[in-house]
GROMACS .gro file of C-alpha atoms in nm:
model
  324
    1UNK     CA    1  -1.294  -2.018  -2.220
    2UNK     CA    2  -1.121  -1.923  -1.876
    3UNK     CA    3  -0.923  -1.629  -1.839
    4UNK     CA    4  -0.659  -1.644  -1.599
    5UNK     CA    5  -0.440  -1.449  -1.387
    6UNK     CA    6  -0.231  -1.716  -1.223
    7UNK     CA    7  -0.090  -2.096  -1.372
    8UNK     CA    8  -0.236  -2.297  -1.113
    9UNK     CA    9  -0.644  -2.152  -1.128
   10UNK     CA   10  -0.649  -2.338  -1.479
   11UNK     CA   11  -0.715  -2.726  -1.457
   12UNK     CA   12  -0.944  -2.863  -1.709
   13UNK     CA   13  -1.062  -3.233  -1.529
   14UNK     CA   14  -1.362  -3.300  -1.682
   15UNK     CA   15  -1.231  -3.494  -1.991
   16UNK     CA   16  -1.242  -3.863  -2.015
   17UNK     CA   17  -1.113  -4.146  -2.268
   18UNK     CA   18  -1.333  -4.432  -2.379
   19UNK     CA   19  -1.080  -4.722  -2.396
   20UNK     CA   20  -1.266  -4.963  -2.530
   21UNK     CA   21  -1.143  -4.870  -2.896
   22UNK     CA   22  -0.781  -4.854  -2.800
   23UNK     CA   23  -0.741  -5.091  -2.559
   24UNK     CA   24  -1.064  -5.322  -2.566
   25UNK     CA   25  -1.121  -5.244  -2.179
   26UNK     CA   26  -1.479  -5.140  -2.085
   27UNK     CA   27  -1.317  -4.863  -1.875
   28UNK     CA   28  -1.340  -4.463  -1.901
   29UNK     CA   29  -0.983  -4.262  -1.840
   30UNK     CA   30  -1.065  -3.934  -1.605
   31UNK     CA   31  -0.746  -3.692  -1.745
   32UNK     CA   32  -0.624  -3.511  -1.509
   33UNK     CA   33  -0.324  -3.381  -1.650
   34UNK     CA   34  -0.484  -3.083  -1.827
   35UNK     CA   35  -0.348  -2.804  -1.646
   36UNK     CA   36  -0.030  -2.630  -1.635
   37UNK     CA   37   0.174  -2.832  -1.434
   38UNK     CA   38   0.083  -3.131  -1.619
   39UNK     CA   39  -0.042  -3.370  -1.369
   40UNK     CA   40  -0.300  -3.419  -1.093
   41UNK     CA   41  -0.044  -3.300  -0.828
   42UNK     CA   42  -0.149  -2.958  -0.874
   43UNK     CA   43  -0.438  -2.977  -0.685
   44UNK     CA   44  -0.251  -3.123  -0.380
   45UNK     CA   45  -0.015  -2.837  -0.425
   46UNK     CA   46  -0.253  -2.602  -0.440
   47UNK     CA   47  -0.438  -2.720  -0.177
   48UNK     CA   48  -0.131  -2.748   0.081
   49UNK     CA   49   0.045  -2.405  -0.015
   50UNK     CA   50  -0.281  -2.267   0.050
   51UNK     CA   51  -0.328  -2.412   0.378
   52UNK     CA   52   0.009  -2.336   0.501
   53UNK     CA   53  -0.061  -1.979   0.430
   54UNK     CA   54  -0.348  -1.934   0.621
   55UNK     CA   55  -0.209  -2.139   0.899
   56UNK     CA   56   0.111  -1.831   0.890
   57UNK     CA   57   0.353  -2.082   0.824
   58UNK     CA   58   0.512  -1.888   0.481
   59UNK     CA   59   0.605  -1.550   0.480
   60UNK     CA   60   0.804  -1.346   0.197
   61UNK     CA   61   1.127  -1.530   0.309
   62UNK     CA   62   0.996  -1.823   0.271
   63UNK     CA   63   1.143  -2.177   0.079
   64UNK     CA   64   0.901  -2.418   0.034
   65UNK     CA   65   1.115  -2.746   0.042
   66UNK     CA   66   0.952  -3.073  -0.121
   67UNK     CA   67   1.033  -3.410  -0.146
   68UNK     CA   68   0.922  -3.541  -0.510
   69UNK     CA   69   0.976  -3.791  -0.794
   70UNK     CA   70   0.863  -3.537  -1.047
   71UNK     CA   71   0.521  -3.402  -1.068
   72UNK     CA   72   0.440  -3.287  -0.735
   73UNK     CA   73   0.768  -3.072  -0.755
   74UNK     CA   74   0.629  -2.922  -1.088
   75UNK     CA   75   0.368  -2.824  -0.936
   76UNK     CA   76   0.498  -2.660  -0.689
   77UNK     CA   77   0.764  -2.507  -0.823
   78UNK     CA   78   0.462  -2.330  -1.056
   79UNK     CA   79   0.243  -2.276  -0.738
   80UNK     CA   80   0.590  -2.093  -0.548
   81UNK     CA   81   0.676  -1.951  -0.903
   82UNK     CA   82   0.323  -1.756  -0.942
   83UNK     CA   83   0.293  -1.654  -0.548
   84UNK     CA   84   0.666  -1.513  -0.454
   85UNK     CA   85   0.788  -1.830  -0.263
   86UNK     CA   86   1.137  -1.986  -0.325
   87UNK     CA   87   1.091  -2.359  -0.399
   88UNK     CA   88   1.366  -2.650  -0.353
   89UNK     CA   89   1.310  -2.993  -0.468
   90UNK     CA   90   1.484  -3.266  -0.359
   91UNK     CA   91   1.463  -3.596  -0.608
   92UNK     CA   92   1.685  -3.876  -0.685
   93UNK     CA   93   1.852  -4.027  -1.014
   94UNK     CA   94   1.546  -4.198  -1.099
   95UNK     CA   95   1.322  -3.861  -1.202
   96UNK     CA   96   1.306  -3.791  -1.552
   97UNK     CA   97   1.501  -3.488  -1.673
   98UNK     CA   98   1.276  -3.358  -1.787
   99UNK     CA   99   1.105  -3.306  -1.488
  100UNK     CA  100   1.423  -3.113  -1.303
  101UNK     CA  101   1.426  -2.883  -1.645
  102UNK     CA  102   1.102  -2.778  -1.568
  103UNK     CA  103   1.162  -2.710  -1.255
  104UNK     CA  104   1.462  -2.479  -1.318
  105UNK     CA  105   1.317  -2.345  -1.560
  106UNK     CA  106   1.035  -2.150  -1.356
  107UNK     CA  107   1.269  -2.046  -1.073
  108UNK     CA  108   1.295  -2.359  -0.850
  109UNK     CA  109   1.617  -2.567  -0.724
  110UNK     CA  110   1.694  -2.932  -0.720
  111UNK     CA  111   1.861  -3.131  -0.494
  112UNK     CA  112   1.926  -3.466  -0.654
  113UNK     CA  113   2.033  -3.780  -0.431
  114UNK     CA  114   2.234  -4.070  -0.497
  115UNK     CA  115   2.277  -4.268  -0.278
  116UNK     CA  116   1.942  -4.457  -0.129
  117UNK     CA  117   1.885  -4.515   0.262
  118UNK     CA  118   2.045  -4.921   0.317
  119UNK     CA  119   1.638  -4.939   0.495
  120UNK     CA  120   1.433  -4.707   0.311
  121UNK     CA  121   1.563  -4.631  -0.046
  122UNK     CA  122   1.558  -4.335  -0.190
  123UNK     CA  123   1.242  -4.197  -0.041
  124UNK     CA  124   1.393  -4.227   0.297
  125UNK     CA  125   1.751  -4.080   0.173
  126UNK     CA  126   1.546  -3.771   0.009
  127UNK     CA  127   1.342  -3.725   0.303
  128UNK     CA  128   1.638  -3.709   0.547
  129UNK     CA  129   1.769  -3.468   0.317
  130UNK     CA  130   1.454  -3.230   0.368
  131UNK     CA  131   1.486  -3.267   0.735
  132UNK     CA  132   1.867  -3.133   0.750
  133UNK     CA  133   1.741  -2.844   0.499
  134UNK     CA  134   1.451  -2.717   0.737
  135UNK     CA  135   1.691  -2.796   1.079
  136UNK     CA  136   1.945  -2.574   0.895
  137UNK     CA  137   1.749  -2.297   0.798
  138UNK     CA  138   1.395  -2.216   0.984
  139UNK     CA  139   1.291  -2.010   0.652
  140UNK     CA  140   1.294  -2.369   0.500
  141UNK     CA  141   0.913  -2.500   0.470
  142UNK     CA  142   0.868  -2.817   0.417
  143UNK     CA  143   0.488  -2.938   0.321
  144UNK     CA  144   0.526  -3.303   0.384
  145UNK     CA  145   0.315  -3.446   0.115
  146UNK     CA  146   0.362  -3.800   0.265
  147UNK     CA  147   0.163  -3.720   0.600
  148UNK     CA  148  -0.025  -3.367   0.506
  149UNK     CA  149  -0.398  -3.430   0.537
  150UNK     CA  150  -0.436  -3.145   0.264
  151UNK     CA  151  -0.309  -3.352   0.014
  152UNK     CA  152  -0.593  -3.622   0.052
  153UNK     CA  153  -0.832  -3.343   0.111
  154UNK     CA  154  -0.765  -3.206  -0.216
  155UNK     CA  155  -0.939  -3.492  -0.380
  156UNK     CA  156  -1.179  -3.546  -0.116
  157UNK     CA  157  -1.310  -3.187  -0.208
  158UNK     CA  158  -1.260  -3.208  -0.581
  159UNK     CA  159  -1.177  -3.521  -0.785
  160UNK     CA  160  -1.386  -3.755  -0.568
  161UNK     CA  161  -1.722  -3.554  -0.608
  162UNK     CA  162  -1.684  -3.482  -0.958
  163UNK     CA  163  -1.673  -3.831  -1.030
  164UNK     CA  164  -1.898  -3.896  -0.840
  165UNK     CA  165  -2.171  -3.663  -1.011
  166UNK     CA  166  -2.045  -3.707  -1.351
  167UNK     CA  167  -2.138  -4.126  -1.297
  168UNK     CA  168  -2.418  -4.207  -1.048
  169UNK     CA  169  -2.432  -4.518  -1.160
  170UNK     CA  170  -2.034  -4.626  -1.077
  171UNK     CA  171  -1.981  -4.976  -0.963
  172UNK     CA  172  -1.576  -4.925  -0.965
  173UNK     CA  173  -1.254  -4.662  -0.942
  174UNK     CA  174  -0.924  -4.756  -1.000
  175UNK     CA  175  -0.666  -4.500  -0.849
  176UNK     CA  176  -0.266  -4.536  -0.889
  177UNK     CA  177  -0.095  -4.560  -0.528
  178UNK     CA  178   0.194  -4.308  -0.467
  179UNK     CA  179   0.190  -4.096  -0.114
  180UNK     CA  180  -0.206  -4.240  -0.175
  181UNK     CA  181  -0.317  -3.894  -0.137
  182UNK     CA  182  -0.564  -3.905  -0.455
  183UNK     CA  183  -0.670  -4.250  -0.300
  184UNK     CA  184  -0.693  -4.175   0.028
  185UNK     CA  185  -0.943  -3.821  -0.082
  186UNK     CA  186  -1.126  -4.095  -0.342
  187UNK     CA  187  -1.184  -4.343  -0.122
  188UNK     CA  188  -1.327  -4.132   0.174
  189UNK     CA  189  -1.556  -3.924   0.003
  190UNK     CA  190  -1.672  -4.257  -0.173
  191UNK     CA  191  -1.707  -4.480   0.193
  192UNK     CA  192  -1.870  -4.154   0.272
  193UNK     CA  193  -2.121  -4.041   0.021
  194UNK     CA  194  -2.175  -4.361  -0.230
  195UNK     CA  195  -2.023  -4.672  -0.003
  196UNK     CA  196  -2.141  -4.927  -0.267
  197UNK     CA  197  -1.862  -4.779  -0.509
  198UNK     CA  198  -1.516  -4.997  -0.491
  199UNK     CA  199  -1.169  -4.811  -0.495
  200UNK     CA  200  -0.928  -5.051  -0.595
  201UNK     CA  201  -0.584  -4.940  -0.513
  202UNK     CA  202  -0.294  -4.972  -0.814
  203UNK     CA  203   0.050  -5.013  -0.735
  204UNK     CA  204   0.328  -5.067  -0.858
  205UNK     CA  205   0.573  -5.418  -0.816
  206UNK     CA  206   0.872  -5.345  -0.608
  207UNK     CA  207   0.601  -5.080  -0.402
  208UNK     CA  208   0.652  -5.185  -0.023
  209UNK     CA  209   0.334  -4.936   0.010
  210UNK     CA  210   0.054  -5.222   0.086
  211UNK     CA  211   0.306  -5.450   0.228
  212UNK     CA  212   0.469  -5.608  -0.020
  213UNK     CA  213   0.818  -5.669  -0.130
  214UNK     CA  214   1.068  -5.371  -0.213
  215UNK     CA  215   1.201  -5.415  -0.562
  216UNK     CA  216   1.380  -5.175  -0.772
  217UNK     CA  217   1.160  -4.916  -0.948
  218UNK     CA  218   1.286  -4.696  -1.260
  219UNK     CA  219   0.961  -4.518  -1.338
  220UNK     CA  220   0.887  -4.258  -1.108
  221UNK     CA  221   0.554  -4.164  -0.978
  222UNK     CA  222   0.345  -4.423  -0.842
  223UNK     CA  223   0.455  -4.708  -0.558
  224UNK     CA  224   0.683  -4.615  -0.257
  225UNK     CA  225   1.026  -4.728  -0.068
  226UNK     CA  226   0.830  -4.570   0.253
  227UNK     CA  227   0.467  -4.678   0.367
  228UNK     CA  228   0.263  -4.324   0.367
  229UNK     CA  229   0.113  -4.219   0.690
  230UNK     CA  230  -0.190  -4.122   0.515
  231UNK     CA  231  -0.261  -4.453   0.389
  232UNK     CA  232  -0.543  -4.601   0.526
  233UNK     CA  233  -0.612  -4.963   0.381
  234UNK     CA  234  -0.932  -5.028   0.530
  235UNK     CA  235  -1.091  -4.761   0.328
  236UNK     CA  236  -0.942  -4.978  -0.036
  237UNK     CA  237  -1.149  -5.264  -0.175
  238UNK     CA  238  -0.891  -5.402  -0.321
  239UNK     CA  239  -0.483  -5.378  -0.435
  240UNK     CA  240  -0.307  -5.467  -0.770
  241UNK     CA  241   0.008  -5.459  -0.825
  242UNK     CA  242   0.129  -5.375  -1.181
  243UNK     CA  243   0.495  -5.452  -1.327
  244UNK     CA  244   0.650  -5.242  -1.456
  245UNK     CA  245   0.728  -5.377  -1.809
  246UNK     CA  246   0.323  -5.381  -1.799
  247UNK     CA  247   0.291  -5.052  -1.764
  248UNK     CA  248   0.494  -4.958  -2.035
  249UNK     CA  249   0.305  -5.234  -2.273
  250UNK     CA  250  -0.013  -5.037  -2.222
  251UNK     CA  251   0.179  -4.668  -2.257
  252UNK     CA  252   0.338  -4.805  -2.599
  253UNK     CA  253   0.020  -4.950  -2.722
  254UNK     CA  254  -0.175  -4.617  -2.632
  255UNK     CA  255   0.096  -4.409  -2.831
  256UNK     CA  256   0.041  -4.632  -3.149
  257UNK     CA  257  -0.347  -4.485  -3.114
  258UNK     CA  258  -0.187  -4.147  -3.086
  259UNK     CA  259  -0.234  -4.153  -2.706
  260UNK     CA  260   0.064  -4.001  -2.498
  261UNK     CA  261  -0.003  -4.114  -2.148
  262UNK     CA  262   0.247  -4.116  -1.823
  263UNK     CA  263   0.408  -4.424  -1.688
  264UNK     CA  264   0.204  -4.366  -1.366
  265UNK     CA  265  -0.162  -4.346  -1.563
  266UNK     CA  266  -0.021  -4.679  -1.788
  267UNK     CA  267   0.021  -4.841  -1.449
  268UNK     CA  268  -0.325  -4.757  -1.352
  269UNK     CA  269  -0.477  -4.876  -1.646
  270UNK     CA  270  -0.260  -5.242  -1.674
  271UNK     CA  271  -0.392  -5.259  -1.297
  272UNK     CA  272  -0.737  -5.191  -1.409
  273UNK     CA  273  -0.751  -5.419  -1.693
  274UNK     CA  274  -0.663  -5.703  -1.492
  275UNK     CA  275  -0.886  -5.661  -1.249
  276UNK     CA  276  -1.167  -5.629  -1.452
  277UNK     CA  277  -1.054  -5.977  -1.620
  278UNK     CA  278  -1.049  -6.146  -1.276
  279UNK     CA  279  -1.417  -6.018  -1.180
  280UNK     CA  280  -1.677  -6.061  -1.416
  281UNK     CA  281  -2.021  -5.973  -1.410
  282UNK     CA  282  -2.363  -6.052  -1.534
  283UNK     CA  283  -2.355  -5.719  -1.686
  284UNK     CA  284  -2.072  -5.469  -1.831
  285UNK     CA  285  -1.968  -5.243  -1.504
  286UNK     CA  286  -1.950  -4.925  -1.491
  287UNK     CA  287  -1.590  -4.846  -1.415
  288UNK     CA  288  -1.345  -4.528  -1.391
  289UNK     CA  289  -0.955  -4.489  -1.362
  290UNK     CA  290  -0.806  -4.185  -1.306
  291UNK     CA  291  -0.524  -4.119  -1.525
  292UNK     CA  292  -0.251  -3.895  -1.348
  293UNK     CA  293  -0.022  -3.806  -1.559
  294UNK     CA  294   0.058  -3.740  -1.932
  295UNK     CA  295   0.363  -3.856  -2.142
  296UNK     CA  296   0.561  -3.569  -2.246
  297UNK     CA  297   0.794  -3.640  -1.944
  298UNK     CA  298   0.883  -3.978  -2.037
  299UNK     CA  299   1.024  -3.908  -2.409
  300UNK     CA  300   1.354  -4.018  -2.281
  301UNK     CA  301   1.256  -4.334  -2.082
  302UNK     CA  302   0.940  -4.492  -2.160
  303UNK     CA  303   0.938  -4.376  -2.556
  304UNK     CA  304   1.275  -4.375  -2.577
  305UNK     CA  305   1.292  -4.723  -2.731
  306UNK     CA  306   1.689  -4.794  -2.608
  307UNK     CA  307   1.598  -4.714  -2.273
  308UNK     CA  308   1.303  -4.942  -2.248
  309UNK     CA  309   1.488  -5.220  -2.472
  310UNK     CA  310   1.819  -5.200  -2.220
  311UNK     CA  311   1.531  -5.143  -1.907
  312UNK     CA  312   1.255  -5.422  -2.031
  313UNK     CA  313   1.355  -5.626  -2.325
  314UNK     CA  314   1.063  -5.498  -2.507
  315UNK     CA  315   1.114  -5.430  -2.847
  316UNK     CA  316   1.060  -5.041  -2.964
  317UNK     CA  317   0.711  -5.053  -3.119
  318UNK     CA  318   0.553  -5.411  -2.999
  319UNK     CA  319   0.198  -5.535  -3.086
  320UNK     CA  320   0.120  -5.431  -2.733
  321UNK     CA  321  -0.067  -5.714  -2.550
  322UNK     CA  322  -0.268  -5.667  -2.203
  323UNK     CA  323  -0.078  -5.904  -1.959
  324UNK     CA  324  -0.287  -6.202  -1.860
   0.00000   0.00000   0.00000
């Protein structure tokens, strides 16, 4: 076992879920919320708060400002936490409490807004906010997860490869949409190194990310009110776009095979599912999603069956059906 010095050198990756027994999907589950900040996002923080550093852009006095729905601001907040930095994120109503309490509770502040932009929504309201922090206060760092090539690097460098060498064999990986820095690190190193491989893009309905629609959106994580300058769709195979209700379907019927799994990674699944159902081949396919997220966060919105009742309509415990 690892020792440690600091929360962020621990993150455990290399454990996957056979779904076929919970959810009769030929798919395997990459977890990647086995680390201390509970999510994925800690390698993008990581990888950015390191890069500012050497670039002499923190110093002691230093607040690293953030905008984030939840798990990116974790991370950080652990990543500022174990190096000396102030951290401030700024969220809106929609982030789980949960989320903000963890956040607090390592040092960090949170801005919450709301009030969305009347063009952008929230995103673009939380983003102005940043801007007015840093333009007040030059000791104010702000990371920019939405256009920092370090956060698509991170994968690029990590995720992507391992993937790659744990399954040389993979015909398809599904990654969840959000600032599409996981994607964007996946699907380079893949057009790169093993171009046969397709990256199918999931997001979420209401996401205006790959064009579509803006809807309202209640679960944070995945999908955006902002398209992400990172995003490059020529490097995607495909897109699906989950709805919501969907993706808590697949998180309920997880949890009743004693599975506790984010909203963002039940969205990535429901997207995977169905695209598997609308391409079949002569043989079984060798396919990977990456799960981002696990469920601890949601206990008072996705398994809190009033909330998804009032939110959904779905009933508290349903026999959990894949949409078709």
């Amino acid at each position: 076992m690892p020792v440690i010095s600091a929360p962020y050198e621990f993150n455990y990756g290399d454990l996957y879920v056979d779904l076929r027994s919970a959810m009769g999907v030929p798919l395997l589950l990459k977890c990647e919320g086995l680390n201390l900040a509970g999510s994925i996002k800690l390698k993008a923080a990581v990888r950015m708060v390191t890069a500012a550093e050497r670039a002499g852009r923190l110093g002691p006095d230093s607040t690293l400002v953030e905008s984030s729905s939840g798990n990116l601001g974790i991370a950080l907040a652990i990543v500022a936490a174990s190096k000396g930095y102030r951290f401030l994120c700024v969220t809106d109503t929609r982030a789980n409490l949960a989320a903000r309490r963890m956040i607090e509770s390592v040092g960090g502040q949170v801005h919450t807004i709301t009030t969305p932009d009347a063009e952008g929504g929230f995103l673009a309201a939380r983003i102005n906010h940043v801007r007015e922090l840093c333009a007040q206060d030059p000791r104010n760092v702000w990371l920019n997860q939405y256009t920092n090539e370090h956060n698509w690097k991170a994968h690029y460098q990590d995720t992507a490869p391992a993937i790659g060498e744990r399954f040389p064999d993979l015909d398809v990986l599904f990654v969840g949409a959000g600032t599409t820095g996981t994607l964007m690190g996946c699907a380079r190193w893949f057009r790169d190194h093993r171009p046969a491989v397709r990256v199918v893009a999931v997001d979420t309905v209401g996401s205006v990310t790959f064009g579509a629609a803006p809807g309202p959106r209640m679960i944070p994580g995945l999908g955006t009110s902002v398209r992400p300058a990172i995003l490059d769709e020529s490097l995607v195979t495909d897109v699906v776009h989950v709805p919501e209700a969907d993706a808590v379907r697949v998180c309920l019927r997880l949890a009743e095979r004693g599975f506790l799994f984010g909203g963002s990674t039940g969205t990535v699944i429901s997207g995977a599912a169905r695209w598997l159902a609308l391409h079949p081949a002569d043989r079984e396919l060798s396919a990977v999603a990456i799960a981002p997220d696990l469920g601890e966060r949601y206990l008072d919105s996705i398994y809190q069956p009033t909330w998804v009742e009032d939110i959904y309509g779905i009933p508290a415990h349903p026999q959990a059906v894949l949409a078709e």
